[in-house]
mmCIF file of C-alpha atoms in Angstrom:
data_model
loop_
_atom_site.group_PDB
_atom_site.id
_atom_site.type_symbol
_atom_site.label_atom_id
_atom_site.label_comp_id
_atom_site.label_asym_id
_atom_site.label_seq_id
_atom_site.Cartn_x
_atom_site.Cartn_y
_atom_site.Cartn_z
ATOM 1 C CA UNK A 840 19.346 -0.186 21.205
ATOM 2 C CA UNK A 841 19.323 -3.271 19.215
ATOM 3 C CA UNK A 842 17.599 -6.193 20.183
ATOM 4 C CA UNK A 843 20.085 -8.856 19.352
ATOM 5 C CA UNK A 844 22.206 -9.004 22.392
ATOM 6 C CA UNK A 845 19.339 -10.032 24.412
ATOM 7 C CA UNK A 846 21.179 -11.401 27.435
ATOM 8 C CA UNK A 847 23.454 -8.370 27.828
ATOM 9 C CA UNK A 848 20.541 -6.057 27.394
ATOM 10 C CA UNK A 849 18.423 -8.024 29.894
ATOM 11 C CA UNK A 850 21.261 -8.173 32.497
ATOM 12 C CA UNK A 851 21.527 -3.921 32.124
ATOM 13 C CA UNK A 852 17.601 -3.987 32.361
ATOM 14 C CA UNK A 853 17.786 -5.688 35.763
ATOM 15 C CA UNK A 854 20.342 -3.298 36.931
ATOM 16 C CA UNK A 855 18.324 -0.250 35.714
ATOM 17 C CA UNK A 856 15.151 -1.649 37.655
ATOM 18 C CA UNK A 857 17.081 -1.212 40.776
ATOM 19 C CA UNK A 858 19.015 1.832 40.065
ATOM 20 C CA UNK A 859 16.114 4.026 38.554
ATOM 21 C CA UNK A 860 13.244 3.474 40.820
ATOM 22 C CA UNK A 861 10.465 5.897 40.209
ATOM 23 C CA UNK A 862 10.577 9.155 42.430
ATOM 24 C CA UNK A 863 8.927 12.470 42.336
ATOM 25 C CA UNK A 864 10.155 14.718 39.240
ATOM 26 C CA UNK A 865 10.938 17.461 41.883
ATOM 27 C CA UNK A 866 13.628 15.217 43.623
ATOM 28 C CA UNK A 867 15.270 14.794 40.190
ATOM 29 C CA UNK A 868 15.341 18.291 39.472
ATOM 30 C CA UNK A 869 17.214 18.883 42.821
ATOM 31 C CA UNK A 870 19.791 16.165 42.332
ATOM 32 C CA UNK A 871 20.567 17.066 38.932
ATOM 33 C CA UNK A 872 20.997 20.919 39.627
ATOM 34 C CA UNK A 873 24.485 20.370 40.945
ATOM 35 C CA UNK A 874 25.429 19.168 37.327
ATOM 36 C CA UNK A 875 24.924 22.492 35.716
ATOM 37 C CA UNK A 876 26.427 24.447 38.465
ATOM 38 C CA UNK A 877 29.945 22.866 38.372
ATOM 39 C CA UNK A 878 32.545 24.258 36.326
ATOM 40 C CA UNK A 879 33.677 22.057 33.281
ATOM 41 C CA UNK A 880 37.094 20.765 33.785
ATOM 42 C CA UNK A 881 39.947 22.340 31.897
ATOM 43 C CA UNK A 882 41.116 19.864 29.027
ATOM 44 C CA UNK A 883 44.570 21.472 28.887
ATOM 45 C CA UNK A 884 46.616 24.561 30.195
ATOM 46 C CA UNK A 885 46.509 25.758 26.626
ATOM 47 C CA UNK A 886 42.961 25.261 25.659
ATOM 48 C CA UNK A 887 39.916 26.509 27.468
ATOM 49 C CA UNK A 888 37.515 23.978 28.631
ATOM 50 C CA UNK A 889 34.292 23.416 26.582
ATOM 51 C CA UNK A 890 31.133 25.483 27.035
ATOM 52 C CA UNK A 891 28.228 24.236 28.805
ATOM 53 C CA UNK A 892 25.280 23.151 26.990
ATOM 54 C CA UNK A 893 21.653 24.040 28.107
ATOM 55 C CA UNK A 894 18.547 22.286 27.546
ATOM 56 C CA UNK A 895 17.629 25.176 24.840
ATOM 57 C CA UNK A 896 20.663 24.012 23.070
ATOM 58 C CA UNK A 897 19.786 20.041 22.989
ATOM 59 C CA UNK A 898 16.412 19.590 23.309
ATOM 60 C CA UNK A 899 15.476 21.182 19.818
ATOM 61 C CA UNK A 900 17.254 18.667 18.155
ATOM 62 C CA UNK A 901 14.908 15.868 19.922
ATOM 63 C CA UNK A 902 11.557 17.861 18.971
ATOM 64 C CA UNK A 903 13.155 17.918 15.450
ATOM 65 C CA UNK A 904 13.469 14.230 15.312
ATOM 66 C CA UNK A 905 9.892 13.849 16.818
ATOM 67 C CA UNK A 906 8.470 15.911 13.893
ATOM 68 C CA UNK A 907 10.452 13.842 11.357
ATOM 69 C CA UNK A 908 8.754 10.987 12.964
ATOM 70 C CA UNK A 909 5.264 12.493 12.826
ATOM 71 C CA UNK A 910 5.447 13.259 9.279
ATOM 72 C CA UNK A 911 6.624 9.732 8.215
ATOM 73 C CA UNK A 912 4.345 7.432 9.986
ATOM 74 C CA UNK A 913 5.480 7.528 13.481
ATOM 75 C CA UNK A 914 9.154 6.075 13.105
ATOM 76 C CA UNK A 915 12.396 6.542 11.794
ATOM 77 C CA UNK A 916 13.520 3.186 11.305
ATOM 78 C CA UNK A 917 15.948 1.698 8.645
ATOM 79 C CA UNK A 918 14.770 1.815 5.044
ATOM 80 C CA UNK A 919 11.799 4.354 5.905
ATOM 81 C CA UNK A 920 11.440 7.692 4.724
ATOM 82 C CA UNK A 921 11.634 8.733 8.381
ATOM 83 C CA UNK A 922 15.322 7.500 8.474
ATOM 84 C CA UNK A 923 16.042 9.093 5.309
ATOM 85 C CA UNK A 924 14.968 12.277 6.449
ATOM 86 C CA UNK A 925 16.872 11.853 9.755
ATOM 87 C CA UNK A 926 20.001 11.362 7.808
ATOM 88 C CA UNK A 927 19.248 14.646 5.713
ATOM 89 C CA UNK A 928 18.569 16.801 8.707
ATOM 90 C CA UNK A 929 21.778 15.481 10.538
ATOM 91 C CA UNK A 930 23.980 16.127 7.562
ATOM 92 C CA UNK A 931 22.450 19.746 6.960
ATOM 93 C CA UNK A 932 23.256 20.711 10.690
ATOM 94 C CA UNK A 933 26.764 19.445 10.250
ATOM 95 C CA UNK A 934 27.344 20.876 6.818
ATOM 96 C CA UNK A 935 26.186 24.359 8.282
ATOM 97 C CA UNK A 936 28.786 24.047 11.120
ATOM 98 C CA UNK A 937 31.452 23.368 8.708
ATOM 99 C CA UNK A 938 32.150 19.782 8.985
ATOM 100 C CA UNK A 939 33.230 17.350 6.009
ATOM 101 C CA UNK A 940 30.081 15.351 5.958
ATOM 102 C CA UNK A 941 29.580 12.204 3.953
ATOM 103 C CA UNK A 942 27.096 9.374 3.798
ATOM 104 C CA UNK A 943 28.276 5.926 3.743
ATOM 105 C CA UNK A 944 25.603 3.561 2.015
ATOM 106 C CA UNK A 945 25.085 0.002 3.029
ATOM 107 C CA UNK A 946 22.292 -2.675 2.416
ATOM 108 C CA UNK A 947 20.374 -4.464 4.951
ATOM 109 C CA UNK A 948 17.320 -6.401 4.423
ATOM 110 C CA UNK A 949 16.825 -5.372 0.879
ATOM 111 C CA UNK A 950 16.761 -1.773 1.836
ATOM 112 C CA UNK A 951 19.750 1.025 1.634
ATOM 113 C CA UNK A 952 20.758 2.489 4.773
ATOM 114 C CA UNK A 953 23.482 5.263 5.587
ATOM 115 C CA UNK A 954 26.071 6.134 8.134
ATOM 116 C CA UNK A 955 26.567 9.714 8.440
ATOM 117 C CA UNK A 956 30.253 10.511 9.240
ATOM 118 C CA UNK A 957 31.599 13.983 9.830
ATOM 119 C CA UNK A 958 35.213 14.858 10.269
ATOM 120 C CA UNK A 959 36.574 18.080 11.887
ATOM 121 C CA UNK A 960 39.548 19.433 10.409
ATOM 122 C CA UNK A 961 43.015 18.863 11.964
ATOM 123 C CA UNK A 962 44.496 16.612 14.559
ATOM 124 C CA UNK A 963 46.478 13.579 14.035
ATOM 125 C CA UNK A 964 44.565 11.094 11.730
ATOM 126 C CA UNK A 965 46.454 8.247 13.400
ATOM 127 C CA UNK A 966 44.965 8.859 16.656
ATOM 128 C CA UNK A 967 41.556 9.383 15.630
ATOM 129 C CA UNK A 968 38.803 10.036 18.321
ATOM 130 C CA UNK A 969 35.481 8.632 16.936
ATOM 131 C CA UNK A 970 32.308 9.532 18.720
ATOM 132 C CA UNK A 971 28.997 8.163 17.722
ATOM 133 C CA UNK A 972 25.277 6.993 18.131
ATOM 134 C CA UNK A 973 22.740 4.967 16.339
ATOM 135 C CA UNK A 974 20.212 7.250 14.360
ATOM 136 C CA UNK A 975 17.433 4.887 13.457
ATOM 137 C CA UNK A 976 14.438 3.685 15.485
ATOM 138 C CA UNK A 977 12.242 0.700 15.434
ATOM 139 C CA UNK A 978 9.087 0.795 13.268
ATOM 140 C CA UNK A 979 6.899 0.834 16.431
ATOM 141 C CA UNK A 980 7.825 4.296 17.375
ATOM 142 C CA UNK A 981 9.769 7.556 16.945
ATOM 143 C CA UNK A 982 12.783 6.236 19.160
ATOM 144 C CA UNK A 983 13.245 9.609 20.734
ATOM 145 C CA UNK A 984 15.038 8.318 23.712
ATOM 146 C CA UNK A 985 16.453 5.084 21.769
ATOM 147 C CA UNK A 986 18.156 6.884 20.372
ATOM 148 C CA UNK A 987 17.400 10.285 19.147
ATOM 149 C CA UNK A 988 18.678 11.227 22.769
ATOM 150 C CA UNK A 989 22.233 9.782 21.886
ATOM 151 C CA UNK A 990 22.197 11.290 18.434
ATOM 152 C CA UNK A 991 21.200 14.603 19.855
ATOM 153 C CA UNK A 992 24.106 14.637 22.412
ATOM 154 C CA UNK A 993 26.754 13.629 19.662
ATOM 155 C CA UNK A 994 25.242 16.342 17.556
ATOM 156 C CA UNK A 995 25.270 19.166 19.992
ATOM 157 C CA UNK A 996 28.777 18.012 20.749
ATOM 158 C CA UNK A 997 29.750 18.298 17.384
ATOM 159 C CA UNK A 998 28.176 21.848 16.832
ATOM 160 C CA UNK A 999 29.846 22.951 19.962
ATOM 161 C CA UNK A 1000 33.274 21.999 19.082
ATOM 162 C CA UNK A 1001 32.767 23.819 15.479
ATOM 163 C CA UNK A 1002 31.628 26.896 17.224
ATOM 164 C CA UNK A 1003 34.478 26.912 19.331
ATOM 165 C CA UNK A 1004 36.836 26.496 16.184
ATOM 166 C CA UNK A 1005 38.315 23.892 18.339
ATOM 167 C CA UNK A 1006 41.972 22.945 17.506
ATOM 168 C CA UNK A 1007 42.539 19.540 18.346
ATOM 169 C CA UNK A 1008 45.622 17.269 18.863
ATOM 170 C CA UNK A 1009 43.802 13.920 17.912
ATOM 171 C CA UNK A 1010 41.581 14.036 14.705
ATOM 172 C CA UNK A 1011 38.078 14.035 15.626
ATOM 173 C CA UNK A 1012 35.273 12.199 13.920
ATOM 174 C CA UNK A 1013 31.636 11.948 14.751
ATOM 175 C CA UNK A 1014 29.311 9.265 13.499
ATOM 176 C CA UNK A 1015 25.450 8.437 13.292
ATOM 177 C CA UNK A 1016 24.968 4.760 12.486
ATOM 178 C CA UNK A 1017 21.952 3.269 10.622
ATOM 179 C CA UNK A 1018 20.199 0.022 11.235
ATOM 180 C CA UNK A 1019 21.235 -0.560 14.736
ATOM 181 C CA UNK A 1020 17.979 -1.906 15.749
ATOM 182 C CA UNK A 1021 17.945 -4.758 13.521
ATOM 183 C CA UNK A 1022 21.556 -5.899 14.531
ATOM 184 C CA UNK A 1023 24.325 -3.183 14.706
ATOM 185 C CA UNK A 1024 24.632 -3.668 10.831
ATOM 186 C CA UNK A 1025 25.369 0.021 10.165
ATOM 187 C CA UNK A 1026 28.466 0.163 12.413
ATOM 188 C CA UNK A 1027 29.589 -3.391 11.485
ATOM 189 C CA UNK A 1028 29.695 -2.137 7.988
ATOM 190 C CA UNK A 1029 31.712 0.839 8.878
ATOM 191 C CA UNK A 1030 34.100 -1.236 10.875
ATOM 192 C CA UNK A 1031 34.298 -3.817 8.102
ATOM 193 C CA UNK A 1032 35.130 -1.389 5.613
ATOM 194 C CA UNK A 1033 38.420 -0.306 7.529
ATOM 195 C CA UNK A 1034 41.588 -1.584 6.646
ATOM 196 C CA UNK A 1035 44.069 -3.026 9.281
ATOM 197 C CA UNK A 1036 45.892 0.285 9.500
ATOM 198 C CA UNK A 1037 42.719 2.239 9.657
ATOM 199 C CA UNK A 1038 41.195 0.226 12.554
ATOM 200 C CA UNK A 1039 44.590 0.635 14.491
ATOM 201 C CA UNK A 1040 44.248 4.406 13.787
ATOM 202 C CA UNK A 1041 41.281 4.672 16.075
ATOM 203 C CA UNK A 1042 42.522 5.944 19.374
ATOM 204 C CA UNK A 1043 39.012 5.130 20.898
ATOM 205 C CA UNK A 1044 35.325 4.966 20.175
ATOM 206 C CA UNK A 1045 32.893 6.665 22.349
ATOM 207 C CA UNK A 1046 29.216 5.449 22.142
ATOM 208 C CA UNK A 1047 25.977 6.796 23.417
ATOM 209 C CA UNK A 1048 22.854 4.846 23.349
ATOM 210 C CA UNK A 1049 19.745 6.222 25.412
ATOM 211 C CA UNK A 1050 20.885 9.227 26.898
ATOM 212 C CA UNK A 1051 17.965 10.806 28.274
ATOM 213 C CA UNK A 1052 16.002 8.105 30.076
ATOM 214 C CA UNK A 1053 13.528 9.427 32.773
ATOM 215 C CA UNK A 1054 14.229 9.083 36.502
ATOM 216 C CA UNK A 1055 17.728 8.576 35.915
ATOM 217 C CA UNK A 1056 19.959 8.764 39.235
ATOM 218 C CA UNK A 1057 22.798 6.731 37.947
ATOM 219 C CA UNK A 1058 24.866 6.757 34.811
ATOM 220 C CA UNK A 1059 26.026 3.435 33.499
ATOM 221 C CA UNK A 1060 29.676 3.689 32.109
ATOM 222 C CA UNK A 1061 31.236 1.525 29.542
ATOM 223 C CA UNK A 1062 34.308 -0.477 30.578
ATOM 224 C CA UNK A 1063 36.059 -1.964 27.684
ATOM 225 C CA UNK A 1064 36.289 -5.919 28.169
ATOM 226 C CA UNK A 1065 39.747 -5.876 26.543
ATOM 227 C CA UNK A 1066 40.968 -3.103 29.253
ATOM 228 C CA UNK A 1067 43.334 -1.343 26.735
ATOM 229 C CA UNK A 1068 45.177 1.913 27.613
ATOM 230 C CA UNK A 1069 43.078 4.064 25.226
ATOM 231 C CA UNK A 1070 39.815 2.764 26.655
ATOM 232 C CA UNK A 1071 40.934 3.137 30.224
ATOM 233 C CA UNK A 1072 41.801 6.865 29.430
ATOM 234 C CA UNK A 1073 38.408 7.465 27.933
ATOM 235 C CA UNK A 1074 36.503 5.674 30.771
ATOM 236 C CA UNK A 1075 38.325 7.413 33.823
ATOM 237 C CA UNK A 1076 37.619 10.821 32.009
ATOM 238 C CA UNK A 1077 33.844 9.922 32.235
ATOM 239 C CA UNK A 1078 34.076 8.777 35.735
ATOM 240 C CA UNK A 1079 36.137 11.875 36.852
ATOM 241 C CA UNK A 1080 33.554 13.965 35.113
ATOM 242 C CA UNK A 1081 30.361 12.338 36.934
ATOM 243 C CA UNK A 1082 32.573 12.141 40.155
ATOM 244 C CA UNK A 1083 33.255 15.932 40.093
ATOM 245 C CA UNK A 1084 29.480 16.468 40.032
ATOM 246 C CA UNK A 1085 28.718 13.857 42.637
ATOM 247 C CA UNK A 1086 26.849 11.800 40.263
ATOM 248 C CA UNK A 1087 26.599 7.965 40.892
ATOM 249 C CA UNK A 1088 27.963 5.654 38.060
ATOM 250 C CA UNK A 1089 27.748 1.944 37.637
ATOM 251 C CA UNK A 1090 30.151 -0.180 35.442
ATOM 252 C CA UNK A 1091 29.020 -2.083 32.589
ATOM 253 C CA UNK A 1092 31.018 -4.230 30.086
ATOM 254 C CA UNK A 1093 29.174 -2.856 26.960
ATOM 255 C CA UNK A 1094 25.713 -1.514 26.141
ATOM 256 C CA UNK A 1095 25.172 -4.364 23.441
ATOM 257 C CA UNK A 1096 24.843 -1.279 21.042
ATOM 258 C CA UNK A 1097 27.143 0.006 18.333
ATOM 259 C CA UNK A 1098 30.118 -0.226 20.544
ATOM 260 C CA UNK A 1099 30.020 -3.978 20.288
ATOM 261 C CA UNK A 1100 31.041 -3.703 16.535
ATOM 262 C CA UNK A 1101 34.110 -1.752 17.467
ATOM 263 C CA UNK A 1102 35.217 -3.990 20.572
ATOM 264 C CA UNK A 1103 34.531 -7.119 18.496
ATOM 265 C CA UNK A 1104 37.067 -5.752 15.951
ATOM 266 C CA UNK A 1105 39.606 -4.916 18.723
ATOM 267 C CA UNK A 1106 38.976 -1.296 18.770
ATOM 268 C CA UNK A 1107 39.048 0.275 22.182
ATOM 269 C CA UNK A 1108 35.512 1.378 23.518
ATOM 270 C CA UNK A 1109 33.947 3.956 25.962
ATOM 271 C CA UNK A 1110 31.052 5.719 26.568
ATOM 272 C CA UNK A 1111 27.591 5.647 28.729
ATOM 273 C CA UNK A 1112 24.064 5.043 28.901
ATOM 274 C CA UNK A 1113 21.365 5.946 31.249
ATOM 275 C CA UNK A 1114 19.485 2.737 30.902
ATOM 276 C CA UNK A 1115 16.677 1.044 29.211
ATOM 277 C CA UNK A 1116 13.386 2.975 29.684
ATOM 278 C CA UNK A 1117 9.995 1.791 30.307
ATOM 279 C CA UNK A 1118 8.884 2.898 26.670
ATOM 280 C CA UNK A 1119 11.688 1.209 24.845
ATOM 281 C CA UNK A 1120 10.918 0.030 21.220
ATOM 282 C CA UNK A 1121 7.292 1.374 21.695
ATOM 283 C CA UNK A 1122 5.263 4.092 20.321
ATOM 284 C CA UNK A 1123 5.320 5.919 23.704
ATOM 285 C CA UNK A 1124 8.966 6.247 23.172
ATOM 286 C CA UNK A 1125 8.372 9.966 22.207
ATOM 287 C CA UNK A 1126 9.425 13.354 23.167
ATOM 288 C CA UNK A 1127 7.913 13.095 26.592
ATOM 289 C CA UNK A 1128 10.011 9.951 27.296
ATOM 290 C CA UNK A 1129 13.043 11.871 27.538
ATOM 291 C CA UNK A 1130 13.886 13.934 30.644
ATOM 292 C CA UNK A 1131 15.372 17.430 29.770
ATOM 293 C CA UNK A 1132 17.403 17.448 32.835
ATOM 294 C CA UNK A 1133 19.165 14.099 32.050
ATOM 295 C CA UNK A 1134 19.429 14.769 28.365
ATOM 296 C CA UNK A 1135 21.421 18.009 29.093
ATOM 297 C CA UNK A 1136 23.620 16.384 31.800
ATOM 298 C CA UNK A 1137 24.548 13.514 29.365
ATOM 299 C CA UNK A 1138 25.160 15.926 26.680
ATOM 300 C CA UNK A 1139 27.581 18.081 28.922
ATOM 301 C CA UNK A 1140 29.407 14.817 29.734
ATOM 302 C CA UNK A 1141 29.907 13.803 26.120
ATOM 303 C CA UNK A 1142 31.116 17.274 25.298
ATOM 304 C CA UNK A 1143 33.580 17.611 28.172
ATOM 305 C CA UNK A 1144 35.138 14.237 27.662
ATOM 306 C CA UNK A 1145 35.310 14.383 23.918
ATOM 307 C CA UNK A 1146 36.792 17.824 24.348
ATOM 308 C CA UNK A 1147 39.423 16.662 26.911
ATOM 309 C CA UNK A 1148 40.580 13.669 24.650
ATOM 310 C CA UNK A 1149 40.623 15.434 21.516
ATOM 311 C CA UNK A 1150 42.884 18.280 22.717
ATOM 312 C CA UNK A 1151 45.069 15.790 24.898
ATOM 313 C CA UNK A 1152 48.652 15.242 22.977
ATOM 314 C CA UNK A 1153 49.566 11.625 22.503
ATOM 315 C CA UNK A 1154 52.906 11.073 23.459
ATOM 316 C CA UNK A 1155 53.023 7.316 23.339
#
């Protein structure tokens, strides 16, 4: 999560402090158990619902991000070998899964950065669903919750879509942004590279930043300030998902992360965060700073809503 929108992040931090009070680990295990028992919602009468992701499916990605940081001076920051290896790793997973994967280079602070863009074949490109998270960490630490957790949730979703050979009505694109921590530079570069027609073709952008914060009991769901119909559709899908599992949610305007780049350009945004952790932007934001149960719950929410929106026929 970038440091530039300080006021917005500070506000979210205050909310998190009240919502995420410390509690014994066992209580959180019990509270989250119902998240995995509930059957996923069927997205369409013609298409089966998504599979259920387990911790064994998503946590290995986070462990790999940790290993990358460990091999590269303890971080995965923009312009460093750790970030470049993170890009190579994500692209390798996507290529193996069958995606058309490209790297979009950009320059920030004298260093070359990369956005990873992966397109799933099929669907109406005039109504593209874009799902993303930032891949970089700060120099001070490995960034496993911020934002290896969001990156892993999106990556696990992309792999699940590929394994299911999902046929979509809307075109489905996944993205991992660079240089978010310095001020949203990767996502801003992507948005600025789009023509007016390409911007209007994005049905909605779903963003996930810090998806595995420990002691989470309430998920913070993004509400697009513009209140567009596309954004409302996505936001309501997240709220239905959590409500069906008796999981509390709290409305926020945006996370101050890459969704801001899209909202500033008039592109509908949605998504969620589990809030700012105690170890944000620190060396202690390592694999132990992520709660596997929270991470798994978040990943299933990302997959379920992405699946629903991708297979929904757009009649407008």
